[in-house]
Coordinates of C-alpha atoms in Angstrom, one line a residue:
Chain A
X1 CA 40.5 20.1 -23.3
X2 CA 40.2 16.8 -25.1
X3 CA 38.8 18.1 -28.6
X4 CA 37.7 14.7 -29.8
X5 CA 35.9 14.0 -26.7
X6 CA 34.1 17.3 -26.4
X7 CA 33.0 17.7 -29.9
X8 CA 29.2 17.6 -28.8
X9 CA 29.6 18.4 -25.3
X10 CA 32.2 20.7 -24.3
X11 CA 33.9 21.5 -21.0
X12 CA 33.0 24.7 -19.0
X13 CA 29.7 23.2 -17.7
X14 CA 29.0 23.5 -14.0
X15 CA 28.1 19.9 -13.1
X16 CA 29.5 19.0 -9.7
X17 CA 33.0 17.6 -9.6
X18 CA 32.8 13.9 -10.0
X19 CA 29.5 13.7 -11.7
X20 CA 28.7 10.8 -13.9
X21 CA 26.5 12.2 -16.8
X22 CA 29.1 14.0 -18.9
X23 CA 30.7 10.8 -19.6
X24 CA 27.4 9.3 -20.5
X25 CA 26.3 12.2 -22.8
X26 CA 29.8 12.2 -24.5
X27 CA 29.9 8.4 -24.9
X28 CA 26.3 8.1 -26.4
X29 CA 26.8 11.1 -28.7
X30 CA 30.2 10.0 -29.7
X31 CA 28.5 6.8 -31.2
X32 CA 26.1 8.7 -33.6
X33 CA 27.0 8.5 -37.2
X34 CA 25.2 11.5 -38.2
X35 CA 24.7 15.0 -36.7
X36 CA 22.4 15.2 -33.6
X37 CA 19.7 17.3 -32.3
X38 CA 19.1 17.2 -28.6
X39 CA 16.1 17.9 -26.6
X40 CA 16.6 18.0 -22.7
X41 CA 14.2 17.7 -19.9
X42 CA 14.6 20.0 -16.8
X43 CA 17.3 18.6 -14.6
X44 CA 20.9 18.8 -13.6
X45 CA 22.1 18.3 -17.1
X46 CA 20.0 21.4 -18.3
X47 CA 20.9 23.9 -15.6
X48 CA 24.6 23.0 -15.6
X49 CA 25.2 23.0 -19.3
X50 CA 23.4 26.1 -20.2
X51 CA 24.5 28.9 -17.9
X52 CA 23.7 31.9 -19.8
X53 CA 25.6 33.4 -21.6
X54 CA 27.5 30.3 -22.2
X55 CA 26.3 26.9 -23.6
X56 CA 28.3 23.8 -23.4
X57 CA 26.4 22.3 -26.3
X58 CA 28.2 22.4 -29.6
X59 CA 25.0 20.7 -31.2
X60 CA 21.5 22.1 -31.7
X61 CA 19.8 22.0 -28.3
X62 CA 16.3 22.6 -27.1
X63 CA 15.0 22.8 -23.7
X64 CA 11.3 23.8 -23.3
X65 CA 9.8 22.4 -20.1
X66 CA 10.2 19.8 -17.5
X67 CA 7.5 17.4 -19.0
X68 CA 7.6 17.7 -22.6
X69 CA 11.0 16.8 -24.0
X70 CA 9.7 13.8 -25.8
X71 CA 7.0 16.0 -27.2
X72 CA 9.5 18.6 -28.4
X73 CA 11.5 16.1 -30.1
X74 CA 8.6 14.5 -31.7
X75 CA 7.8 17.9 -33.4
X76 CA 11.3 18.5 -34.3
X77 CA 11.6 15.1 -35.9
X78 CA 8.3 15.7 -37.8
X79 CA 9.7 19.2 -39.0
X80 CA 12.8 17.6 -40.2
X81 CA 10.8 15.0 -42.1
X82 CA 8.9 17.7 -43.9
X83 CA 11.8 19.9 -44.6
X84 CA 14.1 17.1 -45.8
X85 CA 11.4 16.1 -48.4
X86 CA 11.6 19.6 -49.7
X87 CA 15.4 19.4 -49.7
X88 CA 15.9 22.1 -47.2
X89 CA 17.8 20.3 -44.5
X90 CA 20.3 17.4 -44.6
X91 CA 18.5 14.1 -44.9
X92 CA 20.3 12.2 -42.1
X93 CA 19.9 13.7 -38.7
X94 CA 19.6 11.9 -35.3
X95 CA 17.4 13.0 -32.5
X96 CA 18.2 12.4 -29.0
X97 CA 16.3 13.3 -25.7
X98 CA 18.4 13.3 -22.5
X99 CA 16.3 13.3 -19.3
X100 CA 17.0 12.7 -15.7
X101 CA 14.9 10.1 -13.7
X102 CA 12.5 12.8 -12.4
X103 CA 11.8 14.2 -15.9
X104 CA 11.4 10.5 -17.1
X105 CA 9.9 8.2 -14.5
X106 CA 7.6 10.9 -12.9
X107 CA 6.9 14.2 -14.8
X108 CA 7.8 13.4 -18.5
X109 CA 6.3 9.8 -18.5
X110 CA 3.2 11.0 -20.3
X111 CA 5.0 12.7 -23.1
X112 CA 7.5 9.9 -23.3
X113 CA 4.7 7.2 -23.6
X114 CA 3.1 9.5 -26.3
X115 CA 6.3 9.7 -28.4
X116 CA 7.0 5.9 -28.0
X117 CA 3.5 5.1 -29.0
X118 CA 3.5 7.4 -32.1
X119 CA 6.8 5.8 -33.3
X120 CA 9.1 8.8 -33.9
X121 CA 12.6 8.0 -34.9
X122 CA 14.5 9.1 -31.7
X123 CA 16.8 7.8 -28.9
X124 CA 15.6 8.5 -25.4
X125 CA 18.3 8.5 -22.9
X126 CA 17.5 8.6 -19.1
X127 CA 20.6 9.2 -16.8
X128 CA 19.3 7.7 -13.6
X129 CA 20.6 9.1 -10.3
X130 CA 17.6 8.1 -8.2
X131 CA 16.0 11.5 -7.3
X132 CA 15.5 15.2 -7.9
X133 CA 19.1 15.9 -7.3
X134 CA 19.1 19.4 -9.0
X135 CA 16.9 20.7 -6.2
X136 CA 18.5 18.9 -3.3
X137 CA 17.6 15.2 -3.3
X138 CA 13.9 14.9 -3.1
X139 CA 12.5 11.3 -3.7
X140 CA 11.5 10.2 -7.2
X141 CA 9.9 7.1 -8.3
X142 CA 13.4 5.9 -9.4
X143 CA 14.7 6.3 -5.9
X144 CA 15.5 2.7 -4.4
X145 CA 13.8 1.3 -1.3
X146 CA 15.1 2.6 2.1
X147 CA 17.2 5.5 0.6
X148 CA 17.4 8.6 2.8
X149 CA 16.2 11.7 0.9
X150 CA 15.0 15.1 1.8
X151 CA 11.3 14.1 1.5
X152 CA 11.8 10.7 2.9
X153 CA 14.0 11.4 5.9
X154 CA 15.4 8.9 8.2
X155 CA 14.5 9.2 11.8
X156 CA 13.2 7.4 14.9
X157 CA 10.1 6.0 13.2
X158 CA 11.2 6.0 9.5
X159 CA 13.9 4.4 7.5
X160 CA 13.8 6.3 4.4
X161 CA 11.7 5.5 1.2
X162 CA 9.0 3.0 2.0
X163 CA 8.2 2.1 -1.7
X164 CA 10.0 0.3 -4.3
X165 CA 11.5 1.7 -7.5
X166 CA 9.1 1.8 -10.6
X167 CA 10.3 -0.8 -13.3
X168 CA 10.4 1.7 -16.2
X169 CA 11.9 -0.9 -18.6
X170 CA 8.8 -2.7 -18.4
X171 CA 6.6 0.2 -19.0
X172 CA 8.8 1.0 -21.9
X173 CA 8.7 -2.5 -23.2
X174 CA 4.8 -2.5 -23.0
X175 CA 5.0 0.0 -26.1
X176 CA 6.5 -2.7 -28.3
X177 CA 9.4 -0.5 -29.2
X178 CA 12.3 -2.4 -31.2
X179 CA 15.2 -1.6 -28.8
X180 CA 15.4 -0.8 -25.1
X181 CA 18.3 -1.4 -22.9
X182 CA 19.7 -0.8 -19.4
X183 CA 23.4 0.3 -19.1
X184 CA 25.9 1.5 -16.6
X185 CA 28.3 4.6 -16.9
X186 CA 31.2 2.1 -15.4
X187 CA 30.7 -0.4 -18.4
X188 CA 31.4 2.2 -21.2
X189 CA 32.1 -0.5 -23.8
X190 CA 28.8 -1.9 -23.3
X191 CA 27.1 1.4 -23.2
X192 CA 28.7 2.2 -26.7
X193 CA 27.5 -0.9 -28.1
X194 CA 24.0 0.0 -26.9
X195 CA 24.2 3.4 -28.1
X196 CA 25.2 2.4 -31.5
X197 CA 22.2 -0.3 -31.6
X198 CA 19.8 2.5 -30.4
X199 CA 21.1 4.9 -33.3
X200 CA 20.8 2.1 -35.8
X201 CA 17.2 1.3 -34.7
X202 CA 14.5 2.8 -36.9
X203 CA 11.8 4.3 -34.7
X204 CA 12.0 4.9 -30.9
X205 CA 14.9 3.4 -28.9
X206 CA 15.4 3.7 -25.1
X207 CA 18.4 3.7 -23.0
X208 CA 18.5 3.8 -19.1
X209 CA 21.9 4.6 -17.8
X210 CA 23.0 4.2 -14.1
X211 CA 24.3 7.7 -13.0
X212 CA 25.8 7.9 -9.4
X213 CA 25.3 11.2 -7.8
X214 CA 28.3 12.3 -5.6
X215 CA 26.5 15.2 -3.9
X216 CA 23.3 13.5 -2.7
X217 CA 24.1 10.0 -2.5
X218 CA 27.0 11.3 -0.3
X219 CA 30.2 9.7 -1.6
X220 CA 33.6 11.2 -2.2
X221 CA 33.8 12.9 -5.6
X222 CA 36.3 10.4 -7.0
X223 CA 34.2 7.3 -6.6
X224 CA 31.3 7.3 -9.2
X225 CA 33.0 4.7 -11.3
X226 CA 33.6 2.3 -8.5
X227 CA 30.1 2.7 -7.1
X228 CA 28.5 2.2 -10.4
X229 CA 30.6 -0.9 -11.0
X230 CA 29.5 -2.3 -7.6
X231 CA 25.9 -1.7 -8.5
X232 CA 26.2 -4.1 -11.4
X233 CA 28.4 -6.5 -9.6
X234 CA 26.0 -6.9 -6.8
X235 CA 22.9 -7.3 -9.2
X236 CA 21.3 -4.0 -7.9
X237 CA 21.7 -2.5 -11.5
X238 CA 21.7 -5.5 -14.0
X239 CA 22.8 -4.8 -17.6
X240 CA 20.3 -6.1 -20.1
X241 CA 18.7 -5.2 -23.3
X242 CA 15.2 -5.9 -24.8
X243 CA 15.2 -6.4 -28.6
X244 CA 11.7 -6.8 -30.1
X245 CA 10.5 -8.0 -26.8
X246 CA 13.3 -10.4 -26.2
X247 CA 15.2 -9.9 -23.0
X248 CA 18.9 -10.5 -23.0
X249 CA 21.2 -10.1 -19.9
X250 CA 24.6 -8.6 -21.0
X251 CA 26.6 -9.1 -17.7
X252 CA 26.2 -11.8 -15.2
X253 CA 28.1 -13.6 -12.7
X254 CA 27.7 -17.0 -10.7
X255 CA 28.6 -15.2 -7.5
X256 CA 27.3 -11.7 -7.2
X257 CA 28.9 -9.6 -4.3
X258 CA 26.6 -9.0 -1.4
X259 CA 24.4 -6.0 -1.8
X260 CA 25.9 -4.5 1.4
X261 CA 29.2 -3.7 -0.4
X262 CA 27.2 -1.4 -2.6
X263 CA 25.1 0.0 0.1
X264 CA 27.9 0.8 2.5
X265 CA 29.7 3.2 0.1
X266 CA 26.9 5.8 0.3
X267 CA 25.7 7.9 3.1
X268 CA 22.1 7.7 1.9
X269 CA 22.1 4.0 3.0
X270 CA 24.1 4.6 6.2
X271 CA 21.2 4.0 8.6
X272 CA 20.7 0.5 7.1
X273 CA 23.8 -0.7 9.1
X274 CA 22.3 0.0 12.6
X275 CA 20.9 -2.9 14.8
X276 CA 17.4 -1.5 14.5
X277 CA 17.3 -1.5 10.9
X278 CA 18.4 -4.8 10.3
X279 CA 14.9 -6.2 8.9
X280 CA 15.0 -3.3 6.2
X281 CA 18.5 -4.2 5.1
X282 CA 17.0 -7.9 4.7
X283 CA 14.1 -6.5 2.6
X284 CA 16.5 -4.4 0.3
X285 CA 18.5 -7.6 0.0
X286 CA 15.2 -9.7 -0.8
X287 CA 14.1 -7.0 -3.3
X288 CA 17.3 -7.2 -5.3
X289 CA 17.4 -10.9 -5.5
X290 CA 13.6 -11.0 -6.4
X291 CA 14.1 -8.3 -9.1
X292 CA 17.1 -10.2 -10.5
X293 CA 15.2 -13.5 -10.5
X294 CA 12.2 -11.7 -12.4
X295 CA 14.8 -10.5 -15.1
X296 CA 16.3 -14.0 -15.5
X297 CA 12.9 -15.6 -15.7
X298 CA 12.2 -13.2 -18.6
X299 CA 15.2 -14.1 -20.5
X300 CA 13.9 -17.6 -20.9
Chain B
X1 CA 24.9 23.0 -39.2
X2 CA 22.3 25.6 -38.9
X3 CA 23.6 29.0 -37.5
X4 CA 21.7 31.9 -36.4
X5 CA 23.7 34.0 -38.8
X6 CA 22.2 32.3 -41.8
X7 CA 19.8 34.5 -43.6
X8 CA 17.7 31.6 -44.3
X9 CA 16.6 31.0 -40.7
X10 CA 15.5 34.3 -39.5
X11 CA 15.8 33.8 -35.8
X12 CA 14.9 36.6 -33.3
X13 CA 18.2 37.9 -31.9
X14 CA 19.1 36.3 -28.6
X15 CA 16.9 33.3 -29.2
X16 CA 19.9 31.2 -30.1
X17 CA 23.1 31.0 -28.2
X18 CA 26.1 29.6 -29.8
X19 CA 28.8 27.8 -28.2
X20 CA 31.7 30.0 -27.4
X21 CA 34.4 28.6 -25.2
X22 CA 35.7 32.0 -24.4
X23 CA 32.7 32.7 -22.4
X24 CA 32.9 29.5 -20.5
X25 CA 33.5 29.7 -16.7
X26 CA 37.0 28.4 -15.9
X27 CA 35.9 25.4 -13.7
X28 CA 39.5 24.8 -12.8
X29 CA 39.0 27.5 -10.1
X30 CA 36.9 25.1 -8.2
X31 CA 39.9 22.8 -7.6
X32 CA 41.4 22.2 -4.2
X33 CA 43.1 18.8 -5.1
X34 CA 45.1 18.5 -8.2
X35 CA 45.7 15.3 -10.2
X36 CA 49.5 14.9 -11.2
X37 CA 50.4 12.3 -13.8
X38 CA 53.6 10.2 -13.3
X39 CA 54.6 9.9 -16.9
X40 CA 57.0 7.1 -16.1
X41 CA 54.3 4.9 -14.5
X42 CA 51.5 5.9 -16.9
X43 CA 51.0 2.9 -19.5
X44 CA 49.0 5.1 -22.0
X45 CA 46.0 2.6 -21.5
X46 CA 43.5 5.6 -21.9
X47 CA 41.4 4.3 -19.2
X48 CA 40.7 7.5 -17.3
X49 CA 40.0 9.6 -20.6
X50 CA 36.4 9.0 -21.2
X51 CA 35.6 8.9 -17.5
X52 CA 36.8 12.4 -16.8
X53 CA 33.7 14.7 -16.5
X54 CA 35.4 17.9 -17.9
X55 CA 37.2 16.0 -20.8
X56 CA 40.2 17.5 -19.6
X57 CA 42.6 14.4 -20.4
X58 CA 44.3 14.1 -23.6
X59 CA 46.9 11.5 -24.8
X60 CA 50.1 13.3 -25.6
X61 CA 53.6 12.3 -26.9
X62 CA 55.9 12.0 -24.1
X63 CA 59.0 10.2 -25.3
X64 CA 60.1 8.8 -28.5
X65 CA 59.2 5.3 -29.0
X66 CA 56.8 5.2 -26.2
X67 CA 53.1 5.2 -26.1
X68 CA 51.2 8.4 -25.7
X69 CA 50.8 9.5 -22.1
X70 CA 47.9 11.0 -20.2
X71 CA 48.2 14.8 -20.1
X72 CA 45.8 17.0 -17.9
X73 CA 44.5 20.5 -19.0
X74 CA 43.9 22.4 -15.8
X75 CA 41.8 25.0 -17.2
X76 CA 38.6 23.1 -16.5
X77 CA 39.7 20.3 -14.4
X78 CA 37.6 20.3 -11.2
X79 CA 40.0 18.2 -9.2
X80 CA 37.4 15.4 -8.6
X81 CA 39.8 12.6 -8.6
X82 CA 38.2 10.1 -10.8
X83 CA 41.2 9.7 -13.1
X84 CA 43.3 8.9 -10.0
X85 CA 40.6 6.3 -8.8
X86 CA 40.2 4.6 -12.1
X87 CA 44.0 4.4 -13.1
X88 CA 45.0 0.7 -13.1
X89 CA 48.6 1.8 -12.7
X90 CA 48.2 4.1 -10.0
X91 CA 50.0 6.8 -12.0
X92 CA 47.8 9.5 -11.2
X93 CA 48.0 10.9 -7.6
X94 CA 46.1 13.8 -6.0
X95 CA 48.0 16.6 -4.5
X96 CA 47.1 19.7 -2.7
X97 CA 46.3 22.6 -5.2
X98 CA 48.9 25.5 -5.3

């Protein structure tokens, strides 16, 4: 085991072979200059890292319920403030929440919004795998358009999810927080830079990280880095940051790859390549193009 | 660090679980494909290290005067093959587990 890499989050967790979030967790926590306290929503990360009687966490870690990870960390942060004023605990501690997209986009949105509005000093990290992967691939509001999931199955009459993804970054930006960024697990240098900025920010900071799911997106276990890279290269998952309401794109190319290159790597989009679903594929391409344009317009 | 053994914080017994690697399930049992590093081909670029979900790759000394080479700990390696996929030198190959 690489001791340096595993100083916060050890081996021995039971995440699927080829899962993306251990790299995200280790990279982000590795950038913290101070000791960290972690709160976690219910999700893959929670169930795989805390198998009784073992815990993969070497840092203080709290899980209370699905919807209230941000509320929990708010309380912890306030308690730390009170105790450090009395000199009972170390002065400098960073507070981090890890949530999946289900616990952030859907179930934990209300408590996240509350914590951002109250301005607690913490970093919220969402690892976005586009669904409730822990319980077997049910759709969430982060699931992309036309993806095949258990609750939006592909059949004679249906082509997968009919709604678009929720734009969480805009919701977070609407709280006027100082720093929010979208990152990707395949671009670790960029993720590190963003994590460092998030830890330096006083008050809430938000990171949304792309995290491919080998089991439910249906691709070979070895491919998560390649697929995450394609997501950015096709503009499906642009890298950008919002500092004091100002948008900045961190990675762009003159000639993005066609979105099909990203879609064809995964079983959940397999049906898009049939003759019947050609209009759906065109719609996916249009959505990706429009969203990118929307983002570019905001940077000006 | 706050520990449950500290008298100062009177935690209920069992309320706090401490990290103990000896209790960890040895996830190396899951493996059916095994990554092998060709130390001659490995350039020591460390690309594979942070991508390993199990933090199983360490850079170790191989030969005098050469850069450290990737070395895999098979106790926890689940054999996903991410290291072989990201390796720019194609120095890691997946073989059938023995």
